[in-house]
C-alpha atoms as one frame of an Amber mdcrd trajectory, in Angstrom:
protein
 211.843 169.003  95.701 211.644 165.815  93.853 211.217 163.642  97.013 209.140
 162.111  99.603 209.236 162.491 103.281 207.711 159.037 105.024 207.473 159.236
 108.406 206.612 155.624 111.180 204.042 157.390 113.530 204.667 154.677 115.968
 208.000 155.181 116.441 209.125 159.339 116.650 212.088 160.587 114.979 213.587
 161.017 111.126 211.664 159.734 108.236 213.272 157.911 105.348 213.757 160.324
 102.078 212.371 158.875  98.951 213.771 160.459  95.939 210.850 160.775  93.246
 213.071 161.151  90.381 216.449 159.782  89.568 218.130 162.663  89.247 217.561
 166.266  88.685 218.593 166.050  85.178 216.367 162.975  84.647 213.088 162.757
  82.680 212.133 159.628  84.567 209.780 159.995  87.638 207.585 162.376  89.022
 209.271 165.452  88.771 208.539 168.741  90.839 207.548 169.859  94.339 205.321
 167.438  95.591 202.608 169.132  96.433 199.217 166.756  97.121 199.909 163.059
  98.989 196.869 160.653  99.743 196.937 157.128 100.891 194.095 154.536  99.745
 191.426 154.343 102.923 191.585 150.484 102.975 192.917 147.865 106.042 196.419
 147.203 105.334 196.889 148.898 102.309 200.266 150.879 101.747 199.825 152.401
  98.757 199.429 156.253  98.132 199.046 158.864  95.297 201.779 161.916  95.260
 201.341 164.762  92.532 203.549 167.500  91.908 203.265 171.120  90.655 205.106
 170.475  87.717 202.823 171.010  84.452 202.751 167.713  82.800 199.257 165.562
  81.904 201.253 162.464  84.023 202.059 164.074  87.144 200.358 161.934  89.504
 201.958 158.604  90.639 200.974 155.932  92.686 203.380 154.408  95.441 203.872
 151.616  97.960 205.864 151.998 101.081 207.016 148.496 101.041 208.091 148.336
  97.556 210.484 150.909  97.842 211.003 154.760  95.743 209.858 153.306  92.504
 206.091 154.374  91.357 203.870 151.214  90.890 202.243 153.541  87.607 201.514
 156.892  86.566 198.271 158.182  85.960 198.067 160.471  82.979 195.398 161.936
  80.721 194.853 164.723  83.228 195.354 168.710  82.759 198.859 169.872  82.493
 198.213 171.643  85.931 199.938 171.443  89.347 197.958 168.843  91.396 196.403
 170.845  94.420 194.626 167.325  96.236 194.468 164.241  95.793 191.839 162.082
  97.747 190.271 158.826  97.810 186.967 157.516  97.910 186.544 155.779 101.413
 183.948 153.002 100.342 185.261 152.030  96.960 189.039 153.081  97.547 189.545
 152.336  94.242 188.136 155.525  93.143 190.260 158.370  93.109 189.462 162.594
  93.130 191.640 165.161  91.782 192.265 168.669  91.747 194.586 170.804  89.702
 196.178 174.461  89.636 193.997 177.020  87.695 191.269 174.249  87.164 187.758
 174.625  88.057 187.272 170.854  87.264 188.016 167.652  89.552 188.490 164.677
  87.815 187.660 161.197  89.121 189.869 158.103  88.266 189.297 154.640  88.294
 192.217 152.990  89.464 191.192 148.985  88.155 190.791 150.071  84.289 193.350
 152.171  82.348 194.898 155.148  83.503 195.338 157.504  80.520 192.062 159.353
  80.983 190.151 160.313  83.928 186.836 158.176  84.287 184.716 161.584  84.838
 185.286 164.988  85.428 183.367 167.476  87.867 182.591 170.884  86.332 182.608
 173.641  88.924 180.384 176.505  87.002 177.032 175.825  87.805 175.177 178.664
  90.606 172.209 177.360  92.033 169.500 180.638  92.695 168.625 180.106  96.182
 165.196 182.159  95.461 163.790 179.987  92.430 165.995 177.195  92.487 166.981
 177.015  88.781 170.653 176.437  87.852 172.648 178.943  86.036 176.100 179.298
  84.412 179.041 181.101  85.894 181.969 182.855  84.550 184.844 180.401  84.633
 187.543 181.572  87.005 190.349 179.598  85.610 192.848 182.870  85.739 192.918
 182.834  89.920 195.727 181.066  91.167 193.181 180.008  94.128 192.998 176.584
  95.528 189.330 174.276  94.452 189.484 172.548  97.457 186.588 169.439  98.146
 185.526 166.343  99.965 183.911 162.941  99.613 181.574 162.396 102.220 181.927
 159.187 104.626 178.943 157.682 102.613 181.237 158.031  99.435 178.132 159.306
  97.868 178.665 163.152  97.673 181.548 165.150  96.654 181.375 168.775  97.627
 183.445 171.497  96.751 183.031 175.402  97.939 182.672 178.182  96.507 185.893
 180.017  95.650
């Protein structure tokens, strides 16, 4: 809890412990069980997103493995939900995808402009009729402690999610 596990694939062994918080007492850092890690899909970046389970709008932070335990920001604006994935966009890294505890919603943030509000958010409640085609509205399922899991596609056109 609390910390990071980083691991050099090239070379097997023990990984170096990075504490995410100062303390246990502390109200700095990202507090919690980490619990979604993601690193940006460009050549020779370092830098990855950790969130945790705990319930806060700012528990998502951006790291760099050279710069040491200390998050490079926070991103807030976001549900106060556990974070359940975090990925990237591969062709414009800068975007980033989102998914939180009890949510049916993944949010989308834009990593260049200010993080205190996601850029966009992706409603899961819409049920396409395969029959006629036409799009109808579900009955949120916010109450299920079930994972929304989804992808980008290579393109970084399409983001897909299943049906839970």
């Amino acid at each position: 809890e609390d910390a990071i596990e980083v691991f050099d694939i090239s070379r097997p062994g023990h990984g170096t412990r990075l504490p995410t918080t100062p303390s246990k007492k502390s109200k700095d850092g990202l507090k919690g069980i980490i619990s979604a890690l993601a690193f940006i899909p460009s050549q020779g970046s370092d830098t990855y997103a950790a969130g945790s389970l705990y319930p806060t709008p700012s528990n998502i932070a951006l790291f760099s493995s050279t710069q040491g335990p200390e998050p490079i920001m926070f991103v807030s604006g976001g549900p106060s939900a556990g974070v359940t994935q975090i990925q990237f966009n591969i062709l414009t890294p800068h975007l980033m995808y989102t998914a939180h505890r009890r949510h049916e919603t993944i949010y989308a943030w834009d990593l260049r402009s200010h993080l205190d509000a996601p850029l966009v958010a992706y409603k899961c409640t819409a049920q396409v009729d395969v029959e006629s085609g036409e799009s109808k509205e579900m009955k949120m399922r916010t109450r299920t402690n079930q994972k929304l899991k989804f992808d980008v596609d290579l393109g970084g056109r399409w983001l897909a999610s299943g049906d839970h």
